[in-house]
mmCIF file of C-alpha atoms and ligand atoms in Angstrom:
data_model
loop_
_atom_site.group_PDB
_atom_site.id
_atom_site.type_symbol
_atom_site.label_atom_id
_atom_site.label_comp_id
_atom_site.label_asym_id
_atom_site.label_seq_id
_atom_site.Cartn_x
_atom_site.Cartn_y
_atom_site.Cartn_z
ATOM 1 C CA MET A 20 26.080 74.182 132.321
ATOM 2 C CA ALA A 21 25.271 74.787 128.644
ATOM 3 C CA THR A 22 27.638 72.975 126.279
ATOM 4 C CA ARG A 23 28.984 74.958 123.349
ATOM 5 C CA ILE A 24 28.420 73.427 119.948
ATOM 6 C CA ARG A 25 31.846 73.467 118.203
ATOM 7 C CA PRO A 26 31.770 75.766 115.193
ATOM 8 C CA SER A 27 33.067 74.372 111.916
ATOM 9 C CA SER A 28 36.925 74.390 111.737
ATOM 10 C CA LYS A 29 36.438 76.546 108.586
ATOM 11 C CA ARG A 30 34.889 79.450 110.563
ATOM 12 C CA CYS A 31 37.589 81.900 111.396
ATOM 13 C CA ALA A 32 38.227 85.513 112.414
ATOM 14 C CA VAL A 33 41.033 87.745 111.230
ATOM 15 C CA ILE A 34 41.885 90.500 113.702
ATOM 16 C CA GLY A 35 43.580 93.245 111.651
ATOM 17 C CA GLY A 36 41.946 91.863 108.503
ATOM 18 C CA SER A 37 41.709 95.311 106.898
ATOM 19 C CA GLY A 38 45.493 95.725 106.790
ATOM 20 C CA PHE A 39 48.048 94.799 104.148
ATOM 21 C CA LEU A 40 48.768 91.251 105.277
ATOM 22 C CA GLY A 41 45.296 90.785 106.799
ATOM 23 C CA ARG A 42 43.487 91.516 103.556
ATOM 24 C CA HIS A 43 45.687 89.110 101.515
ATOM 25 C CA LEU A 44 45.022 86.502 104.212
ATOM 26 C CA VAL A 45 41.259 87.080 104.103
ATOM 27 C CA GLU A 46 41.248 86.800 100.275
ATOM 28 C CA ARG A 47 43.085 83.492 100.357
ATOM 29 C CA LEU A 48 40.947 82.083 103.163
ATOM 30 C CA VAL A 49 37.785 82.874 101.168
ATOM 31 C CA GLU A 50 39.329 81.159 98.120
ATOM 32 C CA LYS A 51 39.972 78.106 100.271
ATOM 33 C CA GLY A 52 36.329 77.939 101.404
ATOM 34 C CA TYR A 53 36.656 79.459 104.878
ATOM 35 C CA SER A 54 33.931 81.685 106.229
ATOM 36 C CA VAL A 55 35.678 84.787 107.559
ATOM 37 C CA ALA A 56 34.845 87.513 110.075
ATOM 38 C CA VAL A 57 37.146 90.522 110.008
ATOM 39 C CA PHE A 58 37.680 92.531 113.239
ATOM 40 C CA ASP A 59 39.588 95.806 112.751
ATOM 41 C CA ILE A 60 39.445 99.462 113.796
ATOM 42 C CA ALA A 61 38.768 100.315 110.171
ATOM 43 C CA GLN A 62 36.943 98.751 107.214
ATOM 44 C CA ARG A 63 38.819 99.449 103.981
ATOM 45 C CA TYR A 64 37.219 97.053 101.458
ATOM 46 C CA ASP A 65 34.266 94.747 100.923
ATOM 47 C CA ILE A 66 34.295 91.100 99.841
ATOM 48 C CA PRO A 67 31.147 89.025 99.399
ATOM 49 C CA GLY A 68 30.880 86.441 102.140
ATOM 50 C CA VAL A 69 33.171 88.293 104.581
ATOM 51 C CA THR A 70 31.599 89.976 107.605
ATOM 52 C CA PHE A 71 33.234 93.135 108.952
ATOM 53 C CA HIS A 72 33.197 94.195 112.574
ATOM 54 C CA GLN A 73 34.673 97.571 113.353
ATOM 55 C CA GLY A 74 36.229 97.722 116.822
ATOM 56 C CA ASP A 75 39.361 98.009 118.926
ATOM 57 C CA LEU A 76 40.979 94.696 119.934
ATOM 58 C CA CYS A 77 41.537 96.203 123.413
ATOM 59 C CA ASP A 78 37.735 96.047 123.859
ATOM 60 C CA LYS A 79 37.219 92.461 125.029
ATOM 61 C CA GLN A 80 33.417 92.644 124.994
ATOM 62 C CA ALA A 81 33.379 93.803 121.359
ATOM 63 C CA LEU A 82 35.756 90.901 120.448
ATOM 64 C CA LEU A 83 33.698 88.346 122.334
ATOM 65 C CA LYS A 84 30.648 89.029 120.187
ATOM 66 C CA VAL A 85 32.647 88.251 117.016
ATOM 67 C CA LEU A 86 34.587 85.273 118.387
ATOM 68 C CA LYS A 87 31.675 83.358 119.931
ATOM 69 C CA ASP A 88 31.049 81.217 116.866
ATOM 70 C CA VAL A 89 34.544 80.792 115.397
ATOM 71 C CA SER A 90 37.103 78.072 116.113
ATOM 72 C CA LEU A 91 40.207 79.712 114.641
ATOM 73 C CA VAL A 92 41.567 83.231 115.085
ATOM 74 C CA PHE A 93 44.375 84.955 113.192
ATOM 75 C CA HIS A 94 45.795 87.976 115.050
ATOM 76 C CA CYS A 95 47.642 90.206 112.586
ATOM 77 C CA ALA A 96 46.720 93.651 113.961
ATOM 78 C CA SER A 97 49.310 96.144 115.127
ATOM 79 C CA PRO A 98 49.892 99.885 115.005
ATOM 80 C CA SER A 99 52.224 100.730 112.115
ATOM 81 C CA PRO A 100 55.919 100.550 113.146
ATOM 82 C CA ALA A 101 56.264 104.031 111.654
ATOM 83 C CA CYS A 102 53.703 105.607 114.021
ATOM 84 C CA ASP A 103 56.298 105.940 116.768
ATOM 85 C CA ASP A 104 53.702 106.028 119.569
ATOM 86 C CA ARG A 105 55.030 104.073 122.598
ATOM 87 C CA THR A 106 51.796 104.255 124.558
ATOM 88 C CA LEU A 107 49.790 102.912 121.633
ATOM 89 C CA PHE A 108 52.307 100.107 120.903
ATOM 90 C CA TRP A 109 52.078 98.872 124.502
ATOM 91 C CA LYS A 110 48.270 99.277 124.703
ATOM 92 C CA VAL A 111 47.540 97.415 121.474
ATOM 93 C CA ASN A 112 50.374 94.881 121.126
ATOM 94 C CA VAL A 113 50.748 93.883 124.768
ATOM 95 C CA GLU A 114 47.570 94.705 126.714
ATOM 96 C CA GLY A 115 45.361 94.257 123.626
ATOM 97 C CA THR A 116 46.884 90.852 122.938
ATOM 98 C CA ARG A 117 46.058 89.788 126.504
ATOM 99 C CA SER A 118 42.462 90.807 125.874
ATOM 100 C CA VAL A 119 42.490 88.834 122.576
ATOM 101 C CA ILE A 120 43.647 85.688 124.484
ATOM 102 C CA GLN A 121 41.011 86.159 127.203
ATOM 103 C CA ALA A 122 38.285 86.728 124.625
ATOM 104 C CA CYS A 123 39.391 83.609 122.681
ATOM 105 C CA GLN A 124 39.351 81.464 125.834
ATOM 106 C CA GLU A 125 35.991 82.805 127.011
ATOM 107 C CA ALA A 126 34.455 82.323 123.556
ATOM 108 C CA GLY A 127 35.818 78.743 123.308
ATOM 109 C CA VAL A 128 38.119 79.416 120.341
ATOM 110 C CA GLN A 129 40.502 76.454 119.824
ATOM 111 C CA LYS A 130 43.358 77.940 117.765
ATOM 112 C CA LEU A 131 45.114 81.285 117.787
ATOM 113 C CA VAL A 132 47.720 82.092 115.118
ATOM 114 C CA LEU A 133 49.747 85.228 115.884
ATOM 115 C CA THR A 134 51.688 87.261 113.301
ATOM 116 C CA SER A 135 54.915 87.983 115.125
ATOM 117 C CA SER A 136 58.111 89.187 113.448
ATOM 118 C CA ALA A 137 61.561 87.737 112.820
ATOM 119 C CA SER A 138 62.969 90.984 114.203
ATOM 120 C CA VAL A 139 62.175 89.805 117.762
ATOM 121 C CA VAL A 140 65.722 88.338 117.812
ATOM 122 C CA PHE A 141 67.493 91.129 115.896
ATOM 123 C CA GLU A 142 69.703 93.621 117.779
ATOM 124 C CA GLY A 143 71.462 95.296 114.869
ATOM 125 C CA ALA A 144 74.240 92.694 114.542
ATOM 126 C CA ASP A 145 74.495 90.175 111.688
ATOM 127 C CA ILE A 146 72.107 87.191 111.727
ATOM 128 C CA LYS A 147 72.906 84.505 109.132
ATOM 129 C CA ASN A 148 70.389 81.666 108.690
ATOM 130 C CA GLY A 149 69.041 82.405 112.208
ATOM 131 C CA LYS A 150 66.963 79.623 113.781
ATOM 132 C CA GLU A 151 63.991 80.065 116.041
ATOM 133 C CA ASP A 152 65.975 79.133 119.147
ATOM 134 C CA LEU A 153 67.980 82.386 119.003
ATOM 135 C CA PRO A 154 67.288 84.336 122.238
ATOM 136 C CA TYR A 155 64.880 87.282 122.146
ATOM 137 C CA ALA A 156 66.719 90.576 121.579
ATOM 138 C CA LYS A 157 67.817 92.121 124.925
ATOM 139 C CA ARG A 158 68.158 95.464 123.116
ATOM 140 C CA PRO A 159 65.487 95.375 120.358
ATOM 141 C CA ILE A 160 65.916 97.743 117.381
ATOM 142 C CA ASP A 161 62.906 99.843 118.375
ATOM 143 C CA TYR A 162 59.985 99.990 120.764
ATOM 144 C CA TYR A 163 57.550 98.461 118.260
ATOM 145 C CA THR A 164 59.791 95.372 118.197
ATOM 146 C CA GLU A 165 60.047 95.358 122.010
ATOM 147 C CA THR A 166 56.263 95.097 122.196
ATOM 148 C CA LYS A 167 56.254 92.346 119.508
ATOM 149 C CA ILE A 168 58.583 90.346 121.823
ATOM 150 C CA HIS A 169 56.188 90.670 124.780
ATOM 151 C CA GLN A 170 53.261 89.879 122.511
ATOM 152 C CA GLU A 171 54.817 86.639 121.160
ATOM 153 C CA LYS A 172 55.770 85.447 124.637
ATOM 154 C CA ILE A 173 52.258 86.071 125.942
ATOM 155 C CA VAL A 174 50.658 84.188 123.044
ATOM 156 C CA LEU A 175 53.013 81.218 123.163
ATOM 157 C CA GLU A 176 52.748 80.859 126.924
ATOM 158 C CA ALA A 177 48.924 80.753 126.657
ATOM 159 C CA CYS A 178 49.056 77.507 124.657
ATOM 160 C CA ASN A 179 47.223 74.942 126.793
ATOM 161 C CA LYS A 180 46.324 71.485 125.490
ATOM 162 C CA GLU A 181 44.231 70.618 128.597
ATOM 163 C CA LYS A 182 42.110 73.722 128.051
ATOM 164 C CA ASP A 183 41.804 72.892 124.301
ATOM 165 C CA PHE A 184 43.409 76.264 123.434
ATOM 166 C CA LEU A 185 46.362 75.988 121.035
ATOM 167 C CA THR A 186 48.642 78.829 119.911
ATOM 168 C CA VAL A 187 51.427 79.323 117.393
ATOM 169 C CA ALA A 188 53.421 82.350 116.211
ATOM 170 C CA ILE A 189 54.522 83.075 112.640
ATOM 171 C CA ARG A 190 57.624 85.260 112.249
ATOM 172 C CA PRO A 191 57.740 86.749 108.784
ATOM 173 C CA HIS A 192 60.501 89.078 107.688
ATOM 174 C CA GLY A 193 60.370 92.096 105.388
ATOM 175 C CA ILE A 194 56.917 91.460 103.892
ATOM 176 C CA PHE A 195 56.345 93.029 100.506
ATOM 177 C CA GLY A 196 53.775 92.836 97.712
ATOM 178 C CA PRO A 197 50.809 94.683 96.185
ATOM 179 C CA ARG A 198 49.144 97.205 98.504
ATOM 180 C CA ASP A 199 52.016 97.263 101.047
ATOM 181 C CA PRO A 200 51.793 100.732 102.604
ATOM 182 C CA GLN A 201 55.362 100.644 103.925
ATOM 183 C CA LEU A 202 58.401 99.222 102.150
ATOM 184 C CA VAL A 203 57.919 100.280 98.489
ATOM 185 C CA PRO A 204 56.154 103.612 99.264
ATOM 186 C CA ILE A 205 58.918 104.672 101.734
ATOM 187 C CA LEU A 206 61.600 103.594 99.275
ATOM 188 C CA VAL A 207 60.011 105.573 96.425
ATOM 189 C CA ASP A 208 59.465 108.610 98.653
ATOM 190 C CA THR A 209 63.173 108.498 99.640
ATOM 191 C CA ALA A 210 64.179 108.181 95.959
ATOM 192 C CA ARG A 211 61.965 111.110 94.924
ATOM 193 C CA LYS A 212 63.682 113.250 97.605
ATOM 194 C CA GLY A 213 67.012 112.353 95.939
ATOM 195 C CA LYS A 214 68.178 110.423 99.021
ATOM 196 C CA MET A 215 68.586 106.932 97.443
ATOM 197 C CA LYS A 216 71.960 107.582 95.796
ATOM 198 C CA PHE A 217 74.075 105.815 98.461
ATOM 199 C CA ILE A 218 74.694 102.198 99.433
ATOM 200 C CA ILE A 219 75.278 101.870 103.185
ATOM 201 C CA GLY A 220 78.307 99.626 103.707
ATOM 202 C CA ASP A 221 79.837 97.396 100.987
ATOM 203 C CA GLY A 222 76.441 96.299 99.676
ATOM 204 C CA THR A 223 77.024 92.585 100.122
ATOM 205 C CA ASN A 224 74.742 92.048 103.178
ATOM 206 C CA LEU A 225 72.087 89.388 102.681
ATOM 207 C CA VAL A 226 68.517 89.882 103.868
ATOM 208 C CA ASP A 227 65.144 88.150 103.660
ATOM 209 C CA PHE A 228 62.298 89.907 101.850
ATOM 210 C CA THR A 229 59.153 87.817 101.916
ATOM 211 C CA TYR A 230 56.344 87.985 99.391
ATOM 212 C CA VAL A 231 53.016 88.470 101.084
ATOM 213 C CA GLU A 232 51.425 85.378 99.489
ATOM 214 C CA ASN A 233 54.132 83.225 101.037
ATOM 215 C CA VAL A 234 53.428 84.746 104.440
ATOM 216 C CA VAL A 235 49.704 84.025 103.966
ATOM 217 C CA HIS A 236 50.531 80.441 102.951
ATOM 218 C CA GLY A 237 52.618 80.002 106.132
ATOM 219 C CA HIS A 238 49.768 81.289 108.307
ATOM 220 C CA ILE A 239 47.183 78.939 106.816
ATOM 221 C CA LEU A 240 49.517 75.934 106.953
ATOM 222 C CA ALA A 241 50.210 76.695 110.619
ATOM 223 C CA ALA A 242 46.482 76.902 111.378
ATOM 224 C CA GLU A 243 45.763 73.618 109.587
ATOM 225 C CA HIS A 244 48.698 71.782 111.249
ATOM 226 C CA LEU A 245 48.072 73.130 114.742
ATOM 227 C CA LYS A 246 46.655 70.151 116.701
ATOM 228 C CA ALA A 247 47.144 68.921 120.253
ATOM 229 C CA ASP A 248 49.516 66.159 119.134
ATOM 230 C CA SER A 249 51.519 68.321 116.668
ATOM 231 C CA PRO A 250 54.907 69.918 117.314
ATOM 232 C CA LEU A 251 53.498 73.378 116.491
ATOM 233 C CA CYS A 252 51.842 73.997 119.911
ATOM 234 C CA GLY A 253 53.330 77.012 121.631
ATOM 235 C CA LYS A 254 56.145 77.419 119.052
ATOM 236 C CA ALA A 255 57.388 80.195 116.757
ATOM 237 C CA TYR A 256 58.084 79.673 113.036
ATOM 238 C CA HIS A 257 60.134 81.762 110.601
ATOM 239 C CA ILE A 258 58.365 82.221 107.270
ATOM 240 C CA THR A 259 60.519 83.701 104.549
ATOM 241 C CA ASN A 260 60.976 83.444 100.783
ATOM 242 C CA ASP A 261 63.950 81.168 101.578
ATOM 243 C CA GLU A 262 66.047 83.134 99.044
ATOM 244 C CA PRO A 263 68.166 85.675 100.920
ATOM 245 C CA ILE A 264 69.124 88.527 98.605
ATOM 246 C CA ARG A 265 71.588 91.419 98.942
ATOM 247 C CA PHE A 266 69.623 94.235 100.595
ATOM 248 C CA TRP A 267 70.860 96.744 98.003
ATOM 249 C CA ASP A 268 70.143 94.435 95.041
ATOM 250 C CA PHE A 269 66.509 94.103 96.216
ATOM 251 C CA MET A 270 66.204 97.904 96.617
ATOM 252 C CA SER A 271 67.844 98.480 93.232
ATOM 253 C CA GLN A 272 65.573 96.005 91.418
ATOM 254 C CA VAL A 273 62.462 97.668 92.820
ATOM 255 C CA LEU A 274 63.766 101.195 92.076
ATOM 256 C CA VAL A 275 64.888 100.395 88.555
ATOM 257 C CA GLY A 276 61.614 98.510 87.906
ATOM 258 C CA LEU A 277 59.773 101.690 88.788
ATOM 259 C CA GLY A 278 62.028 103.911 86.675
ATOM 260 C CA TYR A 279 64.375 105.335 89.310
ATOM 261 C CA ASP A 280 68.179 105.120 89.399
ATOM 262 C CA ALA A 281 69.779 102.430 91.537
ATOM 263 C CA PRO A 282 71.959 103.626 94.424
ATOM 264 C CA ARG A 283 75.645 103.706 93.358
ATOM 265 C CA TYR A 284 77.975 105.457 95.832
ATOM 266 C CA HIS A 285 79.179 103.618 98.944
ATOM 267 C CA LEU A 286 79.219 105.150 102.431
ATOM 268 C CA PRO A 287 80.805 103.463 105.452
ATOM 269 C CA TYR A 288 78.218 101.738 107.614
ATOM 270 C CA ALA A 289 79.670 103.038 110.940
ATOM 271 C CA LEU A 290 79.615 106.650 109.661
ATOM 272 C CA VAL A 291 75.952 106.498 108.523
ATOM 273 C CA TYR A 292 74.897 104.671 111.712
ATOM 274 C CA GLY A 293 76.699 107.330 113.841
ATOM 275 C CA ILE A 294 74.950 110.149 111.909
ATOM 276 C CA ALA A 295 71.573 108.391 112.288
ATOM 277 C CA ILE A 296 72.053 108.127 116.094
ATOM 278 C CA LEU A 297 73.057 111.825 116.252
ATOM 279 C CA LEU A 298 70.035 112.910 114.181
ATOM 280 C CA TRP A 299 67.764 110.752 116.329
ATOM 281 C CA LEU A 300 69.133 112.391 119.491
ATOM 282 C CA ILE A 301 68.697 115.901 118.078
ATOM 283 C CA THR A 302 65.166 115.288 116.799
ATOM 284 C CA SER A 303 64.163 113.643 120.132
ATOM 285 C CA LEU A 304 65.411 116.743 122.020
ATOM 286 C CA LEU A 305 63.574 119.065 119.661
ATOM 287 C CA ARG A 306 60.375 117.016 119.678
ATOM 288 C CA PRO A 307 58.474 119.237 122.192
ATOM 289 C CA LEU A 308 59.030 122.169 119.766
ATOM 290 C CA VAL A 309 59.010 120.595 116.313
ATOM 291 C CA ASN A 310 58.244 117.069 115.053
ATOM 292 C CA ILE A 311 60.875 116.124 112.454
ATOM 293 C CA LYS A 312 61.016 112.466 111.270
ATOM 294 C CA PRO A 313 64.444 111.581 109.788
ATOM 295 C CA THR A 314 64.446 109.151 106.838
ATOM 296 C CA PHE A 315 67.595 107.340 107.977
ATOM 297 C CA THR A 316 66.681 106.196 111.477
ATOM 298 C CA PRO A 317 69.194 103.990 113.358
ATOM 299 C CA MET A 318 66.744 101.087 112.867
ATOM 300 C CA ARG A 319 66.585 101.495 109.081
ATOM 301 C CA VAL A 320 70.352 101.939 108.814
ATOM 302 C CA ALA A 321 70.902 98.778 110.860
ATOM 303 C CA LEU A 322 68.486 96.844 108.627
ATOM 304 C CA ALA A 323 70.123 98.240 105.495
ATOM 305 C CA GLY A 324 73.725 97.538 106.482
ATOM 306 C CA THR A 325 73.749 94.131 108.176
ATOM 307 C CA HIS A 326 72.948 90.522 107.287
ATOM 308 C CA HIS A 327 69.566 89.370 108.632
ATOM 309 C CA TYR A 328 68.230 86.202 107.097
ATOM 310 C CA TYR A 329 66.517 83.353 108.812
ATOM 311 C CA SER A 330 66.151 79.608 108.379
ATOM 312 C CA CYS A 331 62.613 78.306 107.665
ATOM 313 C CA TYR A 332 63.719 74.660 108.111
ATOM 314 C CA ARG A 333 61.393 74.265 111.116
ATOM 315 C CA ALA A 334 58.378 75.372 109.102
ATOM 316 C CA LYS A 335 59.364 73.008 106.271
ATOM 317 C CA GLN A 336 59.726 70.110 108.639
ATOM 318 C CA ASP A 337 56.689 70.596 110.850
ATOM 319 C CA MET A 338 54.146 71.971 108.403
ATOM 320 C CA GLY A 339 55.489 71.196 104.926
ATOM 321 C CA TYR A 340 56.116 74.887 104.188
ATOM 322 C CA GLN A 341 57.622 75.829 100.778
ATOM 323 C CA PRO A 342 57.353 79.313 99.319
ATOM 324 C CA VAL A 343 54.668 79.439 96.635
ATOM 325 C CA VAL A 344 55.997 82.494 94.760
ATOM 326 C CA ARG A 345 59.706 82.783 93.942
ATOM 327 C CA LEU A 346 61.540 86.054 94.623
ATOM 328 C CA GLN A 347 61.999 87.323 91.038
ATOM 329 C CA GLU A 348 58.350 86.647 90.176
ATOM 330 C CA ALA A 349 57.333 88.357 93.451
ATOM 331 C CA ILE A 350 59.415 91.476 92.668
ATOM 332 C CA ALA A 351 57.923 91.655 89.117
ATOM 333 C CA ARG A 352 54.359 91.377 90.473
ATOM 334 C CA THR A 353 55.058 94.004 93.110
ATOM 335 C CA VAL A 354 56.551 96.508 90.703
ATOM 336 C CA ALA A 355 53.636 96.014 88.282
ATOM 337 C CA SER A 356 51.187 96.691 91.122
ATOM 338 C CA TYR A 357 52.431 100.245 91.764
ATOM 339 C CA PRO A 358 51.879 102.129 88.455
ATOM 340 C CA HIS A 359 51.107 105.292 90.459
ATOM 341 C CA LEU A 360 54.598 105.201 92.044
ATOM 342 C CA LYS A 361 56.452 105.054 88.740
ATOM 343 C CA SER A 362 59.007 107.787 88.075
ATOM 344 C CA GLY A 363 57.275 110.703 86.341
ATOM 345 C CA SER A 364 53.719 109.698 87.292
HETATM 346 N N1 NAD B 426 54.939 94.497 107.126
HETATM 347 C C1 NAD B 426 55.978 93.801 107.487
HETATM 348 O O1 NAD B 426 57.054 93.831 106.911
HETATM 349 C C2 NAD B 426 55.833 92.877 108.704
HETATM 350 C C3 NAD B 426 56.881 92.023 108.982
HETATM 351 C C4 NAD B 426 56.800 91.153 110.075
HETATM 352 C C5 NAD B 426 55.660 91.162 110.866
HETATM 353 N N2 NAD B 426 54.636 92.041 110.562
HETATM 354 C C6 NAD B 426 53.417 91.982 111.399
HETATM 355 O O2 NAD B 426 52.341 91.628 110.544
HETATM 356 C C7 NAD B 426 51.144 92.171 111.031
HETATM 357 C C8 NAD B 426 50.403 92.894 109.920
HETATM 358 O O3 NAD B 426 51.239 93.930 109.454
HETATM 359 P P1 NAD B 426 50.847 94.786 108.170
HETATM 360 O O4 NAD B 426 52.088 95.127 107.514
HETATM 361 O O5 NAD B 426 49.737 94.140 107.454
HETATM 362 O O6 NAD B 426 50.274 96.124 108.870
HETATM 363 P P2 NAD B 426 49.009 97.040 108.531
HETATM 364 O O7 NAD B 426 49.237 98.309 109.247
HETATM 365 O O8 NAD B 426 48.777 97.077 107.064
HETATM 366 O O9 NAD B 426 47.823 96.209 109.187
HETATM 367 C C9 NAD B 426 47.540 96.243 110.562
HETATM 368 C C10 NAD B 426 46.043 96.277 110.733
HETATM 369 O O10 NAD B 426 45.759 96.273 112.164
HETATM 370 C C11 NAD B 426 44.686 97.169 112.403
HETATM 371 N N3 NAD B 426 44.718 97.606 113.790
HETATM 372 C C12 NAD B 426 45.650 98.411 114.370
HETATM 373 N N4 NAD B 426 45.315 98.628 115.663
HETATM 374 C C13 NAD B 426 44.182 97.924 115.899
HETATM 375 C C14 NAD B 426 43.354 97.746 117.049
HETATM 376 N N5 NAD B 426 43.608 98.408 118.214
HETATM 377 N N6 NAD B 426 42.253 96.990 116.954
HETATM 378 C C15 NAD B 426 41.931 96.365 115.775
HETATM 379 N N7 NAD B 426 42.674 96.492 114.680
HETATM 380 C C16 NAD B 426 43.806 97.281 114.732
HETATM 381 C C17 NAD B 426 44.880 98.299 111.424
HETATM 382 O O11 NAD B 426 43.709 99.057 111.202
HETATM 383 C C18 NAD B 426 45.364 97.576 110.182
HETATM 384 O O12 NAD B 426 44.281 97.234 109.333
HETATM 385 C C19 NAD B 426 51.531 93.045 112.238
HETATM 386 O O13 NAD B 426 51.325 92.299 113.396
HETATM 387 C C20 NAD B 426 53.014 93.273 112.053
HETATM 388 O O14 NAD B 426 53.653 93.458 113.277
HETATM 389 C C21 NAD B 426 54.691 92.874 109.506
HETATM 390 C C1 LIG B 427 65.715 104.546 103.722
HETATM 391 C C2 LIG B 427 66.278 103.265 103.152
HETATM 392 C C3 LIG B 427 67.656 102.986 103.713
HETATM 393 C C4 LIG B 427 65.443 102.040 103.343
HETATM 394 C C5 LIG B 427 64.029 102.138 102.706
HETATM 395 C C6 LIG B 427 63.280 100.846 102.897
HETATM 396 C C7 LIG B 427 62.811 100.614 104.350
HETATM 397 C C8 LIG B 427 61.676 101.592 104.614
HETATM 398 C C9 LIG B 427 62.437 99.143 104.589
HETATM 399 C C10 LIG B 427 63.597 98.191 104.289
HETATM 400 C C11 LIG B 427 63.507 97.019 105.267
HETATM 401 C C12 LIG B 427 62.105 97.203 105.884
HETATM 402 C C13 LIG B 427 61.726 96.472 107.105
HETATM 403 C C14 LIG B 427 60.717 97.024 107.914
HETATM 404 C C15 LIG B 427 60.158 98.375 107.695
HETATM 405 C C16 LIG B 427 60.515 98.979 106.334
HETATM 406 C C17 LIG B 427 61.986 98.726 105.998
HETATM 407 C C18 LIG B 427 62.887 99.317 107.051
HETATM 408 C C19 LIG B 427 60.293 96.304 109.217
HETATM 409 C C20 LIG B 427 61.127 96.904 110.358
HETATM 410 C C21 LIG B 427 58.797 96.535 109.513
HETATM 411 C C22 LIG B 427 58.391 95.787 110.740
HETATM 412 C C23 LIG B 427 58.652 94.294 110.612
HETATM 413 O O1 LIG B 427 58.265 93.625 111.815
HETATM 414 C C24 LIG B 427 60.131 94.024 110.333
HETATM 415 C C25 LIG B 427 60.355 92.524 110.123
HETATM 416 O O2 LIG B 427 60.947 91.823 110.954
HETATM 417 O O3 LIG B 427 59.955 92.021 109.093
HETATM 418 C C26 LIG B 427 60.553 94.770 109.059
HETATM 419 C C27 LIG B 427 62.006 94.545 108.671
HETATM 420 C C28 LIG B 427 62.298 95.123 107.312
#
């Protein structure tokens, strides 16, 4: 039997490396001297020294070709939560992740770092300083999150020290920063439609928003600390900015920074949540005839009106994690990165 020569521990692949988080991760890995192969359904940029492989992670043979000479894989690919396609979520996040694991094992990859989500434990009720031992949500806030739960379980269960295949899951929450296609663009779009005048609830609910560079830092620390004798094997880790902020203060700071008015008028949480459920029911019934996407979905209202912040004590203890960019600096950098979204532009 031919023995496989172990590739350098600095040869890695980033599945989903063309995305928002993936690209920031690739850039930092290159800065740190890693040689990086990106595997993604799309190529959206070019960086010297990074090889791009266009393909679907559900295609095990295509993945195998890319993974055969890497020792470390980051899996941060997923359909966008906004795409609302249940078949695609299941195919990519669940079945596709199984094919990623098989390809890693067949190719002799030693470490797999999954980007999971803190929302795997969120059911719409307050979470204050939640630890990783909270049970998975029995009623997740949406189907995307349901598939993230399955995905995380599959990856963590695959950790096998005897087979020299180690896995870990990073659970970020509310990632933001330059080039994010989701949080700031949706917020600005909602403000431009005149729908950001209201605060849902009393406005005191605390939430984690995590700057993308801190999330990247957590991923790389996890990869570097993941060893057979380390506590990381088969575990999940919250990675946040460790500075919970009032949801509506965060939204207001971003809006005002971009030249829009901050929301001012309060609406009762239960009322808005009830209306969101009703709208969701009506639009679901009408879907065969017309595809309307409401701005205030039950999921967004739940996220906007409850506490959801998480402890990253475990990451501090096991991998020496500390955020590298503080929240106010992160907000300033983010606002400055969106000149095209400024009011009046
Ligand atoms: N953005 C957040 O707030 C947030 C929070 C917690 C967790 N996450 C997780 O972080 C990861 C990255 O999210 P993001 O915000 O960068 O999303 P993104 O949409 O910017 O990036 C996802 C990337 O995955 C790629 N991809 C999708 N389907 C694929 C497939 N079948 N094969 C290969 N590549 C595929 C896309 O082309 C894209 O480049 C995801 O796993 C997401 O669930 C995101
Ligand atoms: C219409 C307004 C009330 C809100 C406008 C901003 C929202 C679009 C974002 C505020 C919190 C964001 C968020 C996510 C998507 C965008 C928001 C709802 C996620 C659900 C995206 C998927 C991640 O896995 C979740 C996570 O656990 O980090 C995000 C949670 C926060």
